[in-house]
Coordinates of C-alpha atoms and ligand atoms in Angstrom, one line a residue:
M1 CA 0.0 0.0 0.0
I2 CA 1.3 3.5 -0.9
D3 CA 0.4 6.1 1.8
S4 CA 0.2 9.8 1.0
V5 CA 3.7 10.5 2.3
S6 CA 5.3 7.9 0.0
L7 CA 3.2 8.9 -2.9
R8 CA 4.3 12.5 -2.4
G9 CA 7.9 11.1 -2.1
W10 CA 7.7 9.4 -5.5
V11 CA 6.4 12.6 -7.2
I12 CA 9.2 14.6 -5.6
T13 CA 11.7 11.9 -6.7
L14 CA 10.5 12.2 -10.3
L15 CA 10.8 16.0 -10.2
L16 CA 14.2 15.7 -8.6
L17 CA 15.5 13.6 -11.4
C18 CA 14.1 16.0 -14.0
C19 CA 15.3 19.2 -12.3
G20 CA 18.6 17.6 -11.6
A21 CA 19.2 16.6 -15.2
L22 CA 18.2 20.1 -16.4
A23 CA 20.3 21.8 -13.8
S24 CA 23.4 19.8 -14.7
I25 CA 23.0 20.9 -18.3
S26 CA 22.3 24.5 -17.7
T27 CA 24.7 25.4 -15.0
A28 CA 27.9 23.5 -15.8
N29 CA 30.8 25.6 -16.9
A30 CA 34.3 24.5 -17.5
Q31 CA 35.4 25.2 -13.9
Q32 CA 32.5 23.4 -12.5
K33 CA 33.0 20.4 -14.8
T34 CA 36.4 19.7 -13.2
N35 CA 35.4 20.3 -9.6
H36 CA 31.7 19.8 -9.3
E37 CA 31.1 16.6 -11.2
S38 CA 27.5 16.3 -11.8
A39 CA 27.2 12.9 -13.4
N40 CA 29.0 9.7 -12.3
P41 CA 30.6 7.3 -14.7
P42 CA 28.9 3.9 -14.6
N43 CA 30.4 1.3 -12.2
A44 CA 32.3 4.1 -10.2
G45 CA 30.9 2.6 -7.0
I46 CA 29.2 4.7 -4.3
P47 CA 31.2 7.4 -2.5
H48 CA 33.8 5.7 -0.3
L49 CA 37.2 6.2 1.4
Q50 CA 40.3 4.9 -0.2
K51 CA 43.9 4.8 1.1
K52 CA 46.6 6.4 -1.1
G53 CA 50.1 6.2 0.4
T54 CA 49.8 7.7 3.9
A55 CA 46.6 9.6 2.9
T56 CA 42.9 8.7 2.7
Q57 CA 40.9 10.0 -0.1
L58 CA 37.2 10.4 -0.5
I59 CA 36.3 8.9 -3.9
V60 CA 33.2 10.2 -5.6
G61 CA 32.2 9.1 -9.1
G62 CA 35.4 7.1 -9.2
R63 CA 37.6 10.1 -8.6
P64 CA 39.2 11.8 -5.5
F65 CA 36.9 14.6 -4.3
I66 CA 38.1 17.2 -1.8
M67 CA 35.2 18.8 -0.1
L68 CA 35.8 22.6 -0.3
A69 CA 32.7 23.1 1.8
G70 CA 30.9 25.2 4.3
E71 CA 28.7 24.1 7.1
I72 CA 25.4 26.0 7.3
H73 CA 23.8 27.4 10.4
N74 CA 21.8 24.9 12.5
S75 CA 18.3 26.0 11.5
S76 CA 18.8 27.0 7.9
A77 CA 17.9 23.5 6.4
S78 CA 14.6 23.4 8.2
N79 CA 13.0 25.4 5.5
L80 CA 13.6 24.9 1.8
E81 CA 12.6 28.5 0.9
Y82 CA 15.1 29.8 3.4
M83 CA 17.7 27.6 1.8
E84 CA 17.5 29.4 -1.6
P85 CA 19.9 32.2 -0.8
V86 CA 22.0 29.9 1.3
W87 CA 22.7 27.7 -1.8
K88 CA 23.6 30.8 -3.7
K89 CA 26.0 31.9 -1.0
L90 CA 27.7 28.5 -1.2
V91 CA 28.1 28.9 -4.9
S92 CA 29.3 32.5 -4.7
L93 CA 32.0 31.4 -2.3
N94 CA 33.1 28.7 -4.7
C95 CA 32.2 25.8 -2.5
N96 CA 31.8 22.5 -4.2
S97 CA 29.9 21.0 -1.3
A98 CA 28.1 21.7 2.0
F99 CA 27.5 20.2 5.4
V100 CA 23.8 20.4 6.0
P101 CA 21.7 19.2 9.0
L102 CA 18.9 16.7 8.9
Y103 CA 16.7 16.8 11.9
W104 CA 15.2 13.8 13.6
E105 CA 12.4 15.9 15.0
L106 CA 11.3 16.9 11.5
I107 CA 12.0 13.6 9.8
E108 CA 10.0 11.5 12.2
P109 CA 7.5 13.8 14.0
E110 CA 5.2 10.9 14.5
E111 CA 6.8 7.6 15.5
G112 CA 7.4 5.2 12.6
K113 CA 6.3 7.7 9.9
S114 CA 9.1 9.3 8.0
D115 CA 8.6 12.6 6.3
F116 CA 11.3 13.0 3.6
R117 CA 10.1 16.3 2.1
L118 CA 13.0 18.2 3.5
L119 CA 15.5 15.6 2.7
D120 CA 14.3 15.3 -0.8
G121 CA 14.2 19.1 -1.2
L122 CA 17.7 19.6 0.2
I123 CA 19.1 17.0 -2.3
E124 CA 17.2 18.7 -5.1
G125 CA 18.5 22.2 -4.0
A126 CA 22.1 21.0 -3.8
R127 CA 21.8 19.4 -7.3
R128 CA 20.4 22.6 -8.8
H129 CA 23.5 24.4 -7.5
N130 CA 25.9 21.7 -8.5
L131 CA 26.9 21.0 -4.9
R132 CA 27.6 17.7 -3.1
L133 CA 26.3 17.2 0.4
G134 CA 27.6 15.9 3.7
F135 CA 24.5 15.4 5.9
L136 CA 24.6 16.0 9.6
W137 CA 22.3 13.7 11.6
F138 CA 21.0 15.8 14.5
A139 CA 19.3 13.3 16.7
T140 CA 20.1 11.9 20.2
W141 CA 23.0 14.3 20.5
K142 CA 23.4 17.9 19.3
N143 CA 26.2 19.7 21.2
S144 CA 25.6 17.0 23.9
W145 CA 21.9 17.9 24.3
S146 CA 19.0 15.9 22.9
T147 CA 17.1 18.9 21.6
Y148 CA 16.6 17.4 18.2
A149 CA 14.8 14.3 19.5
P150 CA 11.1 14.3 18.4
A151 CA 8.5 15.3 21.0
W152 CA 7.3 11.6 21.4
V153 CA 10.9 10.8 22.6
K154 CA 11.4 13.9 24.7
T155 CA 8.1 13.5 26.6
D156 CA 8.4 9.7 27.4
L157 CA 11.1 9.6 30.1
K158 CA 10.1 6.1 31.1
R159 CA 10.7 4.6 27.7
F160 CA 13.6 6.9 26.8
P161 CA 15.4 7.5 30.1
R162 CA 17.7 10.4 30.6
Y163 CA 21.3 10.7 31.7
Q164 CA 21.6 11.7 35.3
A165 CA 24.4 14.0 36.1
T166 CA 23.4 13.7 39.7
A167 CA 21.8 10.4 40.8
G168 CA 18.0 10.7 40.8
R169 CA 17.8 13.8 38.6
S170 CA 17.0 13.6 34.9
S171 CA 18.4 16.0 32.4
G172 CA 17.9 17.1 28.8
I173 CA 20.3 14.4 27.5
I174 CA 19.1 10.9 26.6
S175 CA 21.1 8.3 28.5
Y176 CA 23.5 6.0 26.6
F177 CA 21.7 3.3 28.4
S178 CA 18.4 4.2 26.8
Y179 CA 18.2 1.1 24.6
E180 CA 14.9 2.1 23.2
A181 CA 16.1 5.6 22.1
N182 CA 19.1 3.9 20.5
R183 CA 16.8 1.6 18.6
A184 CA 14.5 4.4 17.6
D185 CA 17.4 6.7 16.5
A186 CA 18.9 3.8 14.5
R187 CA 15.6 3.0 12.8
A188 CA 15.1 6.7 11.8
F189 CA 18.6 7.0 10.5
A190 CA 18.3 3.7 8.6
A191 CA 15.1 5.0 6.9
V192 CA 17.1 8.2 6.0
M193 CA 19.9 6.1 4.4
Q194 CA 17.4 4.0 2.6
R195 CA 15.8 7.1 1.2
I196 CA 19.1 8.5 0.1
R197 CA 20.0 5.3 -1.6
E198 CA 16.7 5.2 -3.4
I199 CA 16.8 8.8 -4.7
D200 CA 20.5 9.4 -4.9
G201 CA 22.3 6.1 -5.3
Q202 CA 22.9 6.8 -8.9
R203 CA 23.5 10.5 -8.9
Q204 CA 25.4 10.6 -5.6
T205 CA 24.9 14.2 -4.5
V206 CA 25.2 13.0 -0.9
V207 CA 28.8 11.8 -0.3
M208 CA 29.1 11.6 3.5
M209 CA 27.2 11.4 6.7
Q210 CA 28.0 12.8 10.2
V211 CA 26.3 10.6 12.8
Q212 CA 25.0 12.9 15.6
N213 CA 26.7 16.2 16.5
E214 CA 29.3 16.8 19.2
A215 CA 28.0 13.9 21.2
G216 CA 28.8 13.4 24.9
M217 CA 27.6 14.2 28.4
R218 CA 27.5 17.4 30.4
P219 CA 28.1 18.5 33.1
A220 CA 29.1 15.2 34.8
A221 CA 31.6 13.0 33.1
R222 CA 29.3 10.0 33.1
D223 CA 25.8 8.9 33.7
H224 CA 24.8 8.3 37.3
S225 CA 21.5 6.6 36.7
P226 CA 20.9 3.3 38.5
V227 CA 21.7 1.3 35.4
A228 CA 24.9 3.3 34.8
E229 CA 26.0 2.8 38.4
E230 CA 25.5 -0.9 38.0
Q231 CA 27.5 -1.0 34.8
F232 CA 30.3 1.1 36.2
S233 CA 30.7 -1.3 39.0
Q234 CA 31.4 -4.1 36.5
P235 CA 34.9 -5.0 35.1
V236 CA 35.9 -3.2 31.9
P237 CA 34.4 -5.3 29.0
K238 CA 36.8 -7.8 27.4
E239 CA 35.9 -6.5 24.0
L240 CA 37.4 -3.0 24.9
M241 CA 40.4 -4.5 26.6
Q242 CA 41.2 -6.7 23.6
S243 CA 40.8 -3.9 21.1
L244 CA 43.1 -1.7 23.1
A245 CA 45.7 -4.4 23.4
A246 CA 45.5 -4.8 19.6
Q247 CA 45.9 -1.0 19.2
K248 CA 48.8 -0.8 21.6
E249 CA 51.4 0.2 19.0
N250 CA 49.0 2.8 17.7
L251 CA 47.8 4.7 20.8
V252 CA 47.3 8.4 20.7
A253 CA 49.7 10.2 23.0
E254 CA 47.3 11.3 25.7
F255 CA 45.5 7.9 25.9
K256 CA 48.9 6.2 26.3
E257 CA 49.4 8.3 29.4
I258 CA 45.9 7.4 30.7
W259 CA 46.2 3.7 30.2
G260 CA 50.0 3.6 30.9
G261 CA 49.4 5.6 34.1
A262 CA 47.6 2.5 35.5
G263 CA 50.3 0.2 34.1
F264 CA 48.4 -0.9 30.9
R265 CA 46.3 -3.3 32.9
Q266 CA 44.5 -5.8 30.8
A267 CA 41.6 -6.3 33.1
G268 CA 39.9 -4.8 36.2
T269 CA 37.3 -2.2 37.1
W270 CA 37.1 1.1 35.2
P271 CA 39.0 3.0 37.9
E272 CA 41.6 0.2 38.2
V273 CA 42.3 0.2 34.5
F274 CA 41.9 3.9 33.6
G275 CA 42.5 5.7 36.9
A276 CA 41.2 9.3 37.1
A277 CA 40.0 9.1 33.4
A278 CA 37.7 6.1 34.2
D279 CA 34.4 8.2 34.0
E280 CA 35.3 9.6 30.6
V281 CA 36.5 6.3 29.1
F282 CA 33.3 4.7 30.4
S283 CA 31.2 7.4 28.7
A284 CA 33.3 7.2 25.5
W285 CA 32.8 3.5 25.2
H286 CA 29.0 3.8 25.7
V287 CA 28.5 6.9 23.6
A288 CA 30.5 5.4 20.8
R289 CA 28.7 2.0 21.0
Y290 CA 25.4 3.8 20.9
I291 CA 26.5 5.8 17.8
N292 CA 28.0 2.7 16.2
K293 CA 24.6 1.0 16.3
I294 CA 23.1 3.9 14.5
A295 CA 25.9 4.1 11.9
E296 CA 25.7 0.3 11.4
A297 CA 21.9 0.4 10.8
G298 CA 22.4 3.2 8.3
K299 CA 25.3 1.5 6.5
A300 CA 23.2 -1.6 6.2
E301 CA 20.9 0.5 3.9
Y302 CA 23.5 2.6 2.2
A303 CA 27.1 2.5 3.2
L304 CA 28.3 6.0 2.7
P305 CA 31.4 7.1 4.7
M306 CA 30.4 8.1 8.2
F307 CA 32.1 10.2 10.8
A308 CA 31.6 11.6 14.3
N309 CA 32.6 15.2 15.2
A310 CA 34.0 16.5 18.5
W311 CA 33.5 19.5 20.7
L312 CA 37.1 19.8 21.6
V313 CA 38.8 20.1 25.0
Q314 CA 39.0 23.9 25.3
R315 CA 42.2 24.1 27.3
K316 CA 44.8 21.9 28.8
G317 CA 43.5 20.3 32.0
Q318 CA 39.9 21.0 31.3
Q319 CA 37.7 18.3 32.9
P320 CA 35.4 16.1 31.0
G321 CA 31.9 17.3 31.5
A322 CA 33.0 20.9 30.9
Y323 CA 33.3 19.6 27.3
P324 CA 31.0 16.8 26.3
S325 CA 32.4 13.7 28.1
G326 CA 32.6 10.6 26.0
G327 CA 32.7 12.5 22.7
P328 CA 35.4 11.8 20.1
V329 CA 38.1 14.1 21.6
A330 CA 41.6 13.1 20.5
K331 CA 42.5 11.3 23.7
M332 CA 39.5 9.0 23.3
M333 CA 40.2 8.1 19.7
N334 CA 41.4 4.6 20.5
V335 CA 38.3 3.9 22.7
W336 CA 36.1 5.1 19.8
R337 CA 37.9 2.9 17.4
A338 CA 37.2 -0.1 19.6
A339 CA 33.6 0.8 20.1
A340 CA 32.5 2.2 16.8
P341 CA 34.0 0.3 13.8
A342 CA 31.2 1.6 11.6
I343 CA 32.5 5.2 12.1
D344 CA 35.2 5.8 9.5
L345 CA 36.8 8.8 11.1
L346 CA 36.7 11.2 13.9
A347 CA 36.5 14.9 13.1
P348 CA 37.5 18.0 15.1
D349 CA 35.3 21.1 15.1
I350 CA 38.1 23.7 15.3
Y351 CA 37.3 27.1 16.8
L352 CA 40.5 27.2 18.9
D353 CA 43.6 29.2 17.9
D354 CA 46.0 26.2 17.7
F355 CA 44.8 25.0 14.4
K356 CA 48.1 23.2 13.6
G357 CA 48.2 21.4 16.9
I358 CA 44.7 20.1 16.6
T359 CA 45.2 18.9 13.1
E360 CA 48.2 17.0 14.3
E361 CA 46.2 15.4 17.2
Y362 CA 43.5 14.3 14.8
T363 CA 45.9 12.7 12.3
Q364 CA 47.3 10.4 15.0
A365 CA 46.7 6.6 14.7
G366 CA 45.9 6.8 11.0
N367 CA 42.8 9.0 11.5
P368 CA 42.1 10.8 8.2
L369 CA 41.5 14.6 8.7
L370 CA 38.1 16.0 8.0
I371 CA 37.1 19.4 9.4
P372 CA 33.3 19.8 9.3
E373 CA 33.4 23.0 11.3
A374 CA 36.0 25.8 11.6
R375 CA 36.1 29.4 12.4
R376 CA 34.7 31.6 9.6
D377 CA 36.8 34.7 10.4
E378 CA 39.9 35.8 8.5
T379 CA 41.8 32.6 9.5
A380 CA 39.4 30.4 7.5
A381 CA 41.1 30.6 4.1
A382 CA 44.6 30.1 5.6
N383 CA 43.4 27.1 7.6
A384 CA 41.9 25.5 4.5
F385 CA 45.2 25.8 2.7
Y386 CA 47.1 24.2 5.6
A387 CA 44.6 21.4 6.3
I388 CA 44.6 20.3 2.6
G389 CA 48.3 20.9 1.9
Q390 CA 49.7 19.4 5.1
H391 CA 47.3 16.7 5.9
G392 CA 45.4 16.0 2.7
A393 CA 42.2 16.9 4.5
I394 CA 39.1 15.2 3.0
A395 CA 37.0 18.2 3.8
F396 CA 37.2 21.7 5.1
A397 CA 34.2 23.8 6.1
P398 CA 33.9 27.1 7.9
F399 CA 30.8 27.0 10.2
G400 CA 27.9 29.4 9.4
I401 CA 28.9 29.9 5.8
D402 CA 25.5 31.5 5.2
S403 CA 26.6 34.5 7.1
M404 CA 30.0 35.0 5.5
P405 CA 30.5 38.0 3.2
D406 CA 30.7 37.4 -0.5
D407 CA 34.2 38.9 -0.6
H408 CA 35.6 36.6 2.1
P409 CA 39.1 35.3 1.2
I410 CA 37.7 31.8 1.2
R411 CA 36.1 32.6 -2.1
E412 CA 39.4 33.1 -4.0
T413 CA 41.0 30.3 -1.9
Y414 CA 38.4 27.7 -2.9
K415 CA 38.6 28.8 -6.5
L416 CA 42.4 28.3 -6.5
L417 CA 42.3 25.0 -4.5
S418 CA 39.6 23.8 -6.8
S419 CA 41.8 24.6 -9.9
I420 CA 44.7 22.5 -8.5
S421 CA 42.6 19.8 -6.9
H422 CA 43.8 17.2 -9.5
L423 CA 47.4 17.9 -8.4
V424 CA 46.6 17.8 -4.7
A425 CA 44.9 14.5 -5.2
Q426 CA 47.9 13.2 -7.2
H427 CA 50.4 14.2 -4.5
H428 CA 48.2 13.0 -1.5
G429 CA 50.1 10.7 0.8
A430 CA 53.3 10.8 -1.4
G431 CA 55.4 13.0 0.8
S432 CA 55.6 15.6 -2.0
M433 CA 53.2 18.1 -0.6
A434 CA 53.2 20.3 2.5
G435 CA 51.1 23.0 4.1
I436 CA 52.1 26.5 5.1
L437 CA 50.5 28.3 8.0
Q438 CA 51.6 31.3 10.0
G439 CA 51.2 30.8 13.7
K440 CA 50.6 33.6 16.2
D441 CA 53.6 36.0 16.0
Q442 CA 55.5 33.6 13.7
Q443 CA 57.8 35.3 11.2
S444 CA 58.9 32.3 9.1
Q445 CA 58.6 28.6 8.5
E446 CA 61.0 26.1 6.9
I447 CA 59.9 23.1 4.9
D448 CA 62.2 20.4 3.6
I449 CA 60.5 18.9 0.6
G450 CA 61.9 17.3 -2.6
A451 CA 65.6 18.1 -3.0
Y452 CA 65.4 21.6 -1.4
R453 CA 64.5 23.5 1.7
I454 CA 62.0 26.2 1.3
K455 CA 62.1 29.1 3.8
I456 CA 58.7 30.9 3.9
E457 CA 58.7 34.4 5.3
F458 CA 55.2 35.6 6.3
S459 CA 54.1 39.0 5.0
R460 CA 50.7 39.3 6.7
S461 CA 49.8 42.9 7.2
S462 CA 49.7 44.0 10.8
E463 CA 46.1 45.3 10.3
K464 CA 43.6 43.8 12.6
G465 CA 41.7 41.1 10.8
A466 CA 44.3 40.5 8.1
A467 CA 44.6 36.9 6.9
P468 CA 47.6 34.9 8.2
G469 CA 50.3 33.8 5.7
A470 CA 49.4 30.4 4.4
G471 CA 49.5 28.1 1.4
L472 CA 50.8 24.8 0.2
V473 CA 53.7 23.6 -1.8
I474 CA 53.9 20.7 -4.2
A475 CA 57.2 19.2 -5.5
L476 CA 56.1 18.5 -9.0
S477 CA 59.4 16.9 -9.9
P478 CA 62.9 17.0 -8.3
D479 CA 63.6 20.6 -9.6
E480 CA 60.1 22.0 -10.1
Y481 CA 57.7 23.3 -7.5
L482 CA 54.2 24.8 -7.3
V483 CA 53.6 27.2 -4.5
A484 CA 50.0 28.3 -3.8
G485 CA 49.1 30.7 -1.1
M486 CA 48.9 34.2 0.2
N487 CA 50.9 36.6 2.3
I488 CA 54.1 34.5 1.9
K489 CA 57.6 35.0 0.5
P490 CA 59.1 31.7 -0.4
Q491 CA 62.8 31.3 -0.8
F492 CA 64.4 28.1 -2.1
Q493 CA 67.6 27.0 -0.4
P494 CA 69.8 23.9 -0.6
R495 CA 69.2 21.2 2.0
P496 CA 71.8 22.1 4.7
D497 CA 73.7 18.9 4.3
S498 CA 73.8 18.8 0.5
G499 CA 76.9 20.9 0.0
R500 CA 75.4 22.4 -3.1
G501 CA 74.1 25.8 -4.1
V502 CA 70.7 26.5 -5.7
D503 CA 69.5 29.1 -8.2
F504 CA 66.3 29.4 -10.2
L505 CA 65.7 28.7 -13.9
S506 CA 62.3 30.3 -14.1
I507 CA 59.6 31.7 -11.9
D508 CA 56.2 32.0 -13.5
E509 CA 52.9 33.3 -12.2
G510 CA 49.9 31.5 -13.6
V511 CA 46.6 29.7 -13.2
F512 CA 45.3 26.2 -13.9
Q513 CA 42.4 26.2 -16.3
D514 CA 40.7 22.8 -16.8
G515 CA 43.7 21.1 -15.4
K516 CA 46.2 22.9 -17.7
W517 CA 48.8 25.4 -16.6
V518 CA 48.3 28.8 -18.2
A519 CA 51.4 30.9 -17.5
G520 CA 51.1 34.6 -16.6
R521 CA 54.1 36.9 -16.1
R522 CA 57.6 35.4 -16.1
L523 CA 59.2 36.9 -13.0
N524 CA 62.8 38.0 -13.1
G525 CA 64.9 41.1 -12.4
D526 CA 63.3 43.1 -9.6
E527 CA 60.4 40.7 -9.4
R528 CA 62.5 37.6 -8.9
I529 CA 62.1 38.0 -5.1
M530 CA 59.1 35.7 -4.9
Q531 CA 56.0 36.9 -3.1
L532 CA 52.3 36.0 -3.0
G533 CA 50.2 38.8 -1.6
G534 CA 46.9 39.3 0.0
K535 CA 45.0 37.5 -2.8
P536 CA 45.7 33.8 -3.1
G537 CA 47.9 33.0 -6.1
L538 CA 50.2 30.5 -7.7
L539 CA 53.9 30.4 -8.6
R540 CA 55.6 27.8 -10.6
V541 CA 59.3 27.6 -9.9
K542 CA 62.1 25.7 -11.8
L543 CA 65.5 25.4 -10.1
Y544 CA 68.9 24.0 -10.6
S545 CA 71.6 23.2 -8.2
H546 CA 75.4 23.5 -8.5
P547 CA 78.4 22.6 -6.5
Ligands
DGJ1 C1 29.3 23.7 17.3 C2 28.2 22.9 16.8 O1 28.6 21.6 16.4 C3 27.4 23.6 15.7 O2 26.3 22.9 15.3 C4 27.0 25.0 16.2 O3 26.2 24.9 17.2 C5 28.3 25.7 16.5 N1 29.0 25.1 17.6 C6 28.0 27.2 16.9 O4 29.1 27.9 17.1

């Protein structure tokens, strides 16, 4: 039997297919063809992650796809009309993709009845604007709270018990021991994935799913409900112990301290094995297992890459519970890996100043870097260059892209990154690409890459709000480099131990158009002191060395 919701769904699906086809014909231009692929070759497989050297690439339509994205404000996707200018903003900032929420409360306002009008409309809107999507599943957890649970979940505390920060007092967060909520959330998510497969399995506008948002518990580091107390008094599950033992050579630095602090015990109670971090590890294990069930149910329908994002520890020594305890913060990565094999990677939401340090933390233990949320201020463009150049980031997205100005530096940065994305993908994980980023008060940076050392001097203007120096460098061949970036002065030097000198053969400005280098000025004479100014640009440099 076809109910009215499914019937409406089918009609929308047909419209989607028609509009999508028309849109892809009318809006494609040469630039978009390379970077916003609208049709997928047959047998390309569904979007998936694939290792390349030390990197992991997102493969869409059979080819590496770097998400030059923006995450939209939380409520924007709740109304399709509201989304119209938001899509346009994404396009005007040269995004090729967007992170867009899907809300459990609006998808399943009535238990067991899915309403896919928004989901369908969002996919249709993205297609019309030649954008790919990463959906964010706002359900049991959103910034630790359960505000996106439907009313029928929120109001039934007996069936869907809450986390108790203090024994006996319920809160606005569903407990990770709420098995019914876990089942209901997983069922809703599976229905979403089924729908995406049905309407998008061919076209593949949706390339990625974030399962929940900044999960974890606040303000206490773990649940203190009676069932939680009972569980906490039990030994650490064997499954967790065995997985940690298997990961022992691959532990992230801070977790090594936690587990090592208690002598790497292989069995015992939570406090015996994890000492003072017991509450957080307990929460991480249970939050991650809960989310794993949801991701697993979704993947059984349509196995897109799935990730979980973290509200980060805000300062050294901050206690769990001040940030959502049990969430995928870097020090809990090994626990998450043990508990949530269906989650492909853990992603930091980076609003803190130490962008470099956080990207290093989140590339430990083989975790691929994906940044679904970052600051949208003047640092955004610089951070995009660095994340992609240094760590081969799968995605970069300033948060709240709907409220970024059209002349934000991200616009030119994404345009340039998009034009060289084929080279970036080619050099992923090969040791021939590096990122450049000016830290606070930093004057210069040295990079050893290929046969030479590159000294980068930063030329950021001292004006408040000026973008930091940043970029990326690719060793195209032993004596040829491509430098992309802004506010930097690169100088090529011999490696200190080479005993050779270096000079340049040529320095060219230029652009890549449809994957081909189009040279601009040949720089020599007064202009041979290389410099990339406030607007992102490219330099192609050929060198020779001599005794
Ligand atoms: C982090 C959350 O993940 C986002 O959804 C949003 O609430 C931002 N914080 C707001 O700054």
